[in-house]
Amino acid sequence: MKFPEIRMRRLRRSEPLRELVRETRLHPGALIAPLFVCPGEGVRRPVASMPGVFNLSIDAAVREAAAAVQLGIRGFLLFGLPAAKDEQGSGAWQEDGIVQQALRAMRRERALDGTLLIADVCLCEYTAHGHCGVVRQPEANGAFAVDNDASLPLIAKTAVSLARAGADVVAPSDMMDGRVAAIRAALDAAQLRETPILSYAAKFSSAFYGPFRDAADSAPQFGDRRTYQMDGANRREAMREIAQDLAEGADMILMKPALPYLDVIREARDRFDVPMGAYQVSGEYAMLQAAFQNGWLDRDRAMLESLVSIRRAGADFIVTYFAQAAAKLL
Ligand code: PBG
């Protein structure tokens, strides 16, 4: 059958009809809000390149999360800005580290009962040089290297420390090879067998992380992340990364960035029957916010359209700085 028997427009005539035949849905339960926790009290410091995003002291982070819960947000992804940094990134696994303290405070807060607290696991916010692992002494030619195997035990003990402090899920974002297996073994050895790992399995080296590095004060002091994060041109390699992380014991995978990599998300969805999220990263957010501030895009519609596109590509859930704003509309 074809036109005129078929008229595709018949099902677009009214909102109830469109709603009935809508294939992809957004709901607040699928949105995870990042939180950047910093030292101090009563701190709510705006991040310049990310309007609406703040560095929050623990008390302010608890309030921010409680307000988000009122909007239907159930999941939070925590990042930390430590008071001090060192070569190894020891602030990442300290018993009284900034995220560890935040997790305990959030666990104590009744208004946050039943929420999902996900801890990002990485060293870059804690190392003086800003890389995601430990840096080996410069070689003779002056080149530096992020030492994969030497970083694994540090990343693993960071994950254990965060889980002990109250993280429901640990999410390694460092892109070292073998970190998922190292984290799983360390969690199991610490009797944390039920703590799932959400692995940033395919994380591309991206210009779109720029604003995050302001928010988390984690820009590399020299070099870049191209020797450990993936080359943006490689889709097949992304599938191998995912397969490796699943073989090592990842329970869920996270794809990142989202909008410039929707094809990779779709392929991952078609190939792997595992829960998958996507991270709409800081640069994607900043880009849209800049257009909103100029009045160049309709804020609500562009925001929801970007989120629907990520779900349509196959992501089950989305980490997004729009979580609260989107939840208000849903
Ligand atoms: C830490 C980490 C980064 C992001 C999430 N975890 C920064 C990076 O790899 O440079 C980026 C998130 C964003 O841009 O919103 N390794």
CSV table of C-alpha atoms and ligand atoms in Angstrom, one decimal:
chain,number,residue,atom,x,y,z
A,1,MET,CA,0.0,0.0,0.0
A,2,LYS,CA,1.1,3.5,-0.6
A,3,PHE,CA,-0.3,7.0,-0.9
A,4,PRO,CA,-3.2,7.9,-1.0
A,5,GLU,CA,-4.2,4.8,1.1
A,6,ILE,CA,-1.3,5.4,3.3
A,7,ARG,CA,-1.0,8.9,4.8
A,8,MET,CA,1.8,9.1,7.3
A,9,ARG,CA,0.4,12.4,8.6
A,10,ARG,CA,-2.7,10.8,10.1
A,11,LEU,CA,-0.9,9.8,13.2
A,12,ARG,CA,0.6,13.2,13.7
A,13,ARG,CA,-2.6,15.1,14.0
A,14,SER,CA,-2.9,15.6,17.8
A,15,GLU,CA,-0.6,15.3,20.8
A,16,PRO,CA,-2.5,12.3,22.3
A,17,LEU,CA,-1.9,10.5,19.0
A,18,ARG,CA,1.7,11.5,18.8
A,19,GLU,CA,2.1,10.4,22.4
A,20,LEU,CA,0.5,7.1,21.7
A,21,VAL,CA,2.9,6.2,18.8
A,22,ARG,CA,6.0,7.7,20.3
A,23,GLU,CA,8.9,5.2,20.2
A,24,THR,CA,11.4,6.7,22.5
A,25,ARG,CA,10.7,8.1,25.9
A,26,LEU,CA,12.5,10.2,28.4
A,27,HIS,CA,11.8,9.9,32.1
A,28,PRO,CA,13.6,11.5,35.1
A,29,GLY,CA,14.5,8.0,36.4
A,30,ALA,CA,16.8,7.6,33.4
A,31,LEU,CA,18.7,10.8,34.1
A,32,ILE,CA,21.8,11.0,36.3
A,33,ALA,CA,23.0,14.4,37.6
A,34,PRO,CA,26.7,15.0,38.0
A,35,LEU,CA,27.8,16.8,41.3
A,36,PHE,CA,31.2,18.5,41.8
A,37,VAL,CA,32.0,18.5,45.5
A,38,CYS,CA,34.6,20.9,46.9
A,39,PRO,CA,35.9,21.7,50.4
A,40,GLY,CA,34.3,24.4,52.6
A,41,GLU,CA,30.9,25.2,53.8
A,42,GLY,CA,28.0,27.0,52.1
A,43,VAL,CA,30.0,27.1,48.9
A,44,ARG,CA,28.1,27.3,45.6
A,45,ARG,CA,30.7,28.5,43.1
A,46,PRO,CA,29.4,28.8,39.5
A,47,VAL,CA,31.5,27.1,36.8
A,48,ALA,CA,32.1,29.8,34.2
A,49,SER,CA,31.7,27.7,31.1
A,50,MET,CA,28.8,25.7,32.4
A,51,PRO,CA,25.9,28.0,33.4
A,52,GLY,CA,23.7,26.3,36.0
A,53,VAL,CA,26.6,24.0,37.2
A,54,PHE,CA,28.4,24.7,40.5
A,55,ASN,CA,31.2,23.6,42.7
A,56,LEU,CA,29.4,22.6,45.8
A,57,SER,CA,30.6,22.1,49.4
A,58,ILE,CA,29.3,19.0,51.0
A,59,ASP,CA,26.4,20.7,52.7
A,60,ALA,CA,25.4,22.5,49.5
A,61,ALA,CA,25.7,19.2,47.5
A,62,VAL,CA,23.3,17.5,49.9
A,63,ARG,CA,20.8,20.4,49.4
A,64,GLU,CA,21.3,20.3,45.6
A,65,ALA,CA,20.7,16.6,45.5
A,66,ALA,CA,17.6,16.8,47.7
A,67,ALA,CA,16.2,19.4,45.4
A,68,ALA,CA,16.8,17.2,42.4
A,69,VAL,CA,15.1,14.3,44.1
A,70,GLN,CA,12.0,16.5,44.4
A,71,LEU,CA,12.1,16.7,40.6
A,72,GLY,CA,12.3,12.9,40.2
A,73,ILE,CA,16.0,12.5,39.8
A,74,ARG,CA,17.2,9.3,41.5
A,75,GLY,CA,20.9,9.1,40.5
A,76,PHE,CA,23.9,11.2,41.1
A,77,LEU,CA,27.5,10.9,39.8
A,78,LEU,CA,30.1,12.4,42.2
A,79,PHE,CA,33.3,14.1,41.3
A,80,GLY,CA,35.7,15.7,43.8
A,81,LEU,CA,37.9,18.8,44.0
A,82,PRO,CA,40.4,17.9,46.8
A,83,ALA,CA,42.0,20.6,49.0
A,84,ALA,CA,45.5,19.3,47.9
A,85,LYS,CA,46.9,17.3,45.0
A,86,ASP,CA,50.1,15.2,44.7
A,87,GLU,CA,52.0,13.1,42.2
A,88,GLN,CA,50.1,9.9,42.9
A,89,GLY,CA,46.6,11.4,43.4
A,90,SER,CA,46.4,10.1,47.0
A,91,GLY,CA,43.4,12.2,47.7
A,92,ALA,CA,41.4,9.8,45.6
A,93,TRP,CA,41.6,7.0,48.1
A,94,GLN,CA,41.9,8.7,51.4
A,95,GLU,CA,39.4,7.6,54.0
A,96,ASP,CA,38.4,11.3,54.6
A,97,GLY,CA,38.8,12.3,50.9
A,98,ILE,CA,36.3,14.8,49.6
A,99,VAL,CA,34.0,12.4,47.8
A,100,GLN,CA,34.3,9.9,50.6
A,101,GLN,CA,33.1,12.6,53.0
A,102,ALA,CA,30.3,13.6,50.6
A,103,LEU,CA,29.1,10.0,50.2
A,104,ARG,CA,28.9,9.6,54.0
A,105,ALA,CA,27.0,12.9,54.4
A,106,MET,CA,24.6,12.0,51.6
A,107,ARG,CA,24.0,8.6,53.1
A,108,ARG,CA,23.1,10.2,56.4
A,109,GLU,CA,20.5,12.5,54.8
A,110,ARG,CA,17.0,11.2,55.0
A,111,ALA,CA,15.8,13.2,52.0
A,112,LEU,CA,18.3,11.2,49.9
A,113,ASP,CA,17.1,7.7,51.0
A,114,GLY,CA,16.7,5.5,48.0
A,115,THR,CA,18.9,7.5,45.7
A,116,LEU,CA,21.7,5.9,43.7
A,117,LEU,CA,25.1,7.3,44.4
A,118,ILE,CA,27.6,6.6,41.7
A,119,ALA,CA,31.3,7.5,42.3
A,120,ASP,CA,33.5,8.4,39.4
A,121,VAL,CA,36.8,6.6,39.8
A,122,CYS,CA,39.8,8.4,38.3
A,123,LEU,CA,43.0,10.1,39.5
A,124,CYS,CA,43.0,13.2,37.3
A,125,GLU,CA,41.2,15.4,39.8
A,126,TYR,CA,43.8,14.4,42.5
A,127,THR,CA,47.1,14.3,40.6
A,128,ALA,CA,49.2,17.5,40.5
A,129,HIS,CA,49.9,16.9,36.8
A,130,GLY,CA,46.2,16.3,36.0
A,131,HIS,CA,46.6,12.9,34.3
A,132,CYS,CA,44.3,10.0,34.9
A,133,GLY,CA,47.1,7.7,36.1
A,134,VAL,CA,50.6,7.9,37.6
A,135,VAL,CA,53.2,9.5,35.3
A,136,ARG,CA,56.5,7.8,34.7
A,137,GLN,CA,59.7,9.9,34.9
A,138,PRO,CA,60.4,11.6,31.6
A,139,GLU,CA,62.3,9.3,29.3
A,140,ALA,CA,65.6,10.4,27.7
A,141,ASN,CA,63.8,12.1,24.9
A,142,GLY,CA,61.7,14.1,27.3
A,143,ALA,CA,58.5,12.2,26.5
A,144,PHE,CA,56.3,11.4,29.4
A,145,ALA,CA,54.1,8.3,29.8
A,146,VAL,CA,51.1,7.5,32.0
A,147,ASP,CA,52.1,4.2,33.5
A,148,ASN,CA,49.2,1.8,33.0
A,149,ASP,CA,50.1,-1.1,35.3
A,150,ALA,CA,51.4,1.1,38.1
A,151,SER,CA,48.1,3.0,38.1
A,152,LEU,CA,45.9,-0.1,38.4
A,153,PRO,CA,46.4,-0.7,42.2
A,154,LEU,CA,45.7,3.0,42.9
A,155,ILE,CA,42.6,3.0,40.9
A,156,ALA,CA,41.4,-0.2,42.5
A,157,LYS,CA,42.0,1.0,46.0
A,158,THR,CA,40.1,4.3,45.1
A,159,ALA,CA,37.1,2.2,44.0
A,160,VAL,CA,37.2,0.2,47.3
A,161,SER,CA,37.4,3.3,49.3
A,162,LEU,CA,34.5,5.0,47.5
A,163,ALA,CA,32.3,1.9,47.8
A,164,ARG,CA,33.1,1.6,51.6
A,165,ALA,CA,32.2,5.3,52.0
A,166,GLY,CA,28.7,4.5,50.5
A,167,ALA,CA,28.9,4.5,46.7
A,168,ASP,CA,26.3,2.2,45.3
A,169,VAL,CA,28.2,1.9,42.0
A,170,VAL,CA,31.7,2.7,41.0
A,171,ALA,CA,32.4,4.2,37.6
A,172,PRO,CA,36.0,4.1,36.4
A,173,SER,CA,36.8,6.8,33.8
A,174,ASP,CA,40.6,6.6,33.5
A,175,MET,CA,40.8,4.3,30.4
A,176,MET,CA,43.7,2.2,31.8
A,177,ASP,CA,43.8,-1.3,30.4
A,178,GLY,CA,42.8,-3.9,32.9
A,179,ARG,CA,41.2,-1.5,35.4
A,180,VAL,CA,37.8,-3.3,35.5
A,181,ALA,CA,39.4,-6.6,36.4
A,182,ALA,CA,41.6,-4.9,39.0
A,183,ILE,CA,38.7,-3.1,40.6
A,184,ARG,CA,36.5,-6.2,40.6
A,185,ALA,CA,39.2,-8.2,42.3
A,186,ALA,CA,39.8,-5.5,44.9
A,187,LEU,CA,36.1,-5.0,45.6
A,188,ASP,CA,35.6,-8.8,46.0
A,189,ALA,CA,38.6,-9.0,48.3
A,190,ALA,CA,37.1,-6.3,50.4
A,191,GLN,CA,33.7,-8.2,50.7
A,192,LEU,CA,32.1,-5.7,48.3
A,193,ARG,CA,30.9,-8.4,45.9
A,194,GLU,CA,27.5,-6.7,45.4
A,195,THR,CA,28.9,-3.4,44.2
A,196,PRO,CA,28.5,-3.0,40.4
A,197,ILE,CA,31.0,-1.5,38.1
A,198,LEU,CA,29.8,1.0,35.5
A,199,SER,CA,32.7,1.2,33.1
A,200,TYR,CA,33.3,4.2,30.9
A,201,ALA,CA,34.1,1.5,28.3
A,202,ALA,CA,34.4,3.7,25.2
A,203,LYS,CA,35.7,7.1,26.2
A,204,PHE,CA,37.0,9.1,23.4
A,205,SER,CA,39.7,11.8,23.7
A,206,SER,CA,37.5,14.8,23.1
A,207,ALA,CA,37.6,18.5,23.0
A,208,PHE,CA,34.1,18.4,24.5
A,209,TYR,CA,35.6,17.7,27.9
A,210,GLY,CA,37.0,21.2,28.1
A,211,PRO,CA,34.5,22.8,30.4
A,212,PHE,CA,34.6,19.8,32.8
A,213,ARG,CA,38.3,20.4,33.3
A,214,ASP,CA,37.4,23.9,34.6
A,215,ALA,CA,34.6,22.4,36.8
A,216,ALA,CA,36.8,19.7,38.2
A,217,ASP,CA,40.2,21.5,38.0
A,218,SER,CA,41.6,18.5,36.2
A,219,ALA,CA,43.3,19.8,33.0
A,220,PRO,CA,46.6,18.0,32.3
A,221,GLN,CA,49.5,20.3,33.1
A,222,PHE,CA,51.5,18.9,30.2
A,223,GLY,CA,50.7,16.7,27.2
A,224,ASP,CA,47.2,15.4,26.6
A,225,ARG,CA,45.1,12.3,27.1
A,226,ARG,CA,45.5,10.8,23.6
A,227,THR,CA,47.8,7.9,24.8
A,228,TYR,CA,45.0,6.5,26.9
A,229,GLN,CA,41.7,7.8,25.8
A,230,MET,CA,40.4,6.6,22.4
A,231,ASP,CA,40.9,8.2,19.0
A,232,GLY,CA,37.6,9.7,18.0
A,233,ALA,CA,37.8,8.2,14.5
A,234,ASN,CA,37.6,4.6,15.7
A,235,ARG,CA,34.3,2.7,15.9
A,236,ARG,CA,35.5,-0.8,15.7
A,237,GLU,CA,38.1,-0.2,18.4
A,238,ALA,CA,35.2,1.1,20.6
A,239,MET,CA,33.5,-2.3,20.3
A,240,ARG,CA,36.8,-4.1,21.3
A,241,GLU,CA,37.0,-1.8,24.4
A,242,ILE,CA,33.5,-2.7,25.4
A,243,ALA,CA,34.1,-6.4,24.9
A,244,GLN,CA,37.3,-6.3,27.0
A,245,ASP,CA,35.5,-4.4,29.8
A,246,LEU,CA,32.7,-6.9,29.8
A,247,ALA,CA,35.1,-9.8,29.8
A,248,GLU,CA,36.8,-8.2,32.9
A,249,GLY,CA,33.5,-8.0,34.7
A,250,ALA,CA,31.9,-4.7,34.0
A,251,ASP,CA,28.2,-4.8,34.9
A,252,MET,CA,27.2,-1.7,32.8
A,253,ILE,CA,28.9,0.4,30.2
A,254,LEU,CA,29.0,4.1,29.7
A,255,MET,CA,29.6,5.8,26.3
A,256,LYS,CA,31.2,9.2,26.2
A,257,PRO,CA,30.8,11.8,24.7
A,258,ALA,CA,27.2,11.3,23.4
A,259,LEU,CA,26.1,13.7,20.6
A,260,PRO,CA,29.2,13.5,18.4
A,261,TYR,CA,29.3,9.7,18.9
A,262,LEU,CA,25.7,8.6,18.5
A,263,ASP,CA,26.7,6.1,15.8
A,264,VAL,CA,29.0,4.4,18.2
A,265,ILE,CA,26.2,4.2,20.9
A,266,ARG,CA,23.9,2.7,18.3
A,267,GLU,CA,26.4,0.0,17.3
A,268,ALA,CA,27.1,-0.8,20.9
A,269,ARG,CA,23.4,-1.2,21.6
A,270,ASP,CA,23.1,-3.6,18.6
A,271,ARG,CA,26.0,-5.7,19.6
A,272,PHE,CA,25.9,-5.9,23.4
A,273,ASP,CA,22.9,-6.9,25.5
A,274,VAL,CA,24.0,-5.1,28.6
A,275,PRO,CA,22.7,-2.0,30.3
A,276,MET,CA,24.3,1.0,28.7
A,277,GLY,CA,24.4,4.7,29.6
A,278,ALA,CA,25.8,7.7,27.7
A,279,TYR,CA,27.4,10.8,29.1
A,280,GLN,CA,26.2,14.1,27.5
A,281,VAL,CA,29.5,15.8,28.5
A,282,SER,CA,30.4,19.3,29.6
A,283,GLY,CA,31.1,20.7,26.1
A,284,GLU,CA,27.8,19.4,24.7
A,285,TYR,CA,26.1,21.2,27.6
A,286,ALA,CA,28.2,24.4,27.2
A,287,MET,CA,27.5,24.5,23.5
A,288,LEU,CA,23.8,24.4,23.9
A,289,GLN,CA,23.8,26.8,26.8
A,290,ALA,CA,25.8,29.3,24.7
A,291,ALA,CA,23.1,29.1,22.0
A,292,PHE,CA,20.3,29.5,24.6
A,293,GLN,CA,22.0,32.6,26.2
A,294,ASN,CA,22.1,34.1,22.7
A,295,GLY,CA,18.5,33.3,22.1
A,296,TRP,CA,19.5,31.2,19.1
A,297,LEU,CA,17.8,28.0,20.1
A,298,ASP,CA,14.6,27.2,22.0
A,299,ARG,CA,16.0,26.1,25.4
A,300,ASP,CA,13.4,23.5,26.4
A,301,ARG,CA,12.9,21.9,23.0
A,302,ALA,CA,16.6,21.7,22.1
A,303,MET,CA,17.5,20.3,25.4
A,304,LEU,CA,14.8,17.5,25.2
A,305,GLU,CA,15.6,16.8,21.6
A,306,SER,CA,19.3,16.3,22.4
A,307,LEU,CA,18.4,13.9,25.2
A,308,VAL,CA,15.8,12.0,23.1
A,309,SER,CA,18.4,11.5,20.4
A,310,ILE,CA,20.8,9.8,22.9
A,311,ARG,CA,18.0,7.5,24.1
A,312,ARG,CA,17.0,6.8,20.5
A,313,ALA,CA,20.6,5.9,19.7
A,314,GLY,CA,20.2,3.1,22.3
A,315,ALA,CA,21.3,4.5,25.7
A,316,ASP,CA,19.2,3.3,28.6
A,317,PHE,CA,20.2,6.1,30.8
A,318,ILE,CA,22.0,9.5,30.4
A,319,VAL,CA,24.4,11.4,32.6
A,320,THR,CA,23.6,15.0,31.9
A,321,TYR,CA,24.0,18.5,33.4
A,322,PHE,CA,20.5,19.1,32.1
A,323,ALA,CA,19.1,16.4,34.5
A,324,GLN,CA,17.3,18.8,36.8
A,325,ALA,CA,16.1,21.2,34.0
A,326,ALA,CA,14.8,18.3,31.9
A,327,ALA,CA,13.1,16.6,34.9
A,328,LYS,CA,11.2,19.8,35.5
A,329,LEU,CA,9.6,19.5,32.0
A,330,LEU,CA,8.9,15.7,32.1
B,1,PBG,C1,37.8,12.1,34.5
B,1,PBG,C2,36.6,12.5,33.8
B,1,PBG,C3,36.4,13.4,32.8
B,1,PBG,C4,35.1,13.5,32.4
B,1,PBG,C5,34.4,12.6,33.2
B,1,PBG,N1,35.4,11.9,34.0
B,1,PBG,C6,37.4,14.4,32.2
B,1,PBG,C7,38.4,13.9,31.2
B,1,PBG,O1,38.6,12.7,30.9
B,1,PBG,O2,39.2,14.8,30.8
B,1,PBG,C8,34.4,14.4,31.4
B,1,PBG,C9,33.0,14.8,31.7
B,1,PBG,C10,32.5,16.0,31.0
B,1,PBG,O3,33.2,16.6,30.1
B,1,PBG,O4,31.4,16.4,31.3
B,1,PBG,N2,38.7,11.3,33.8
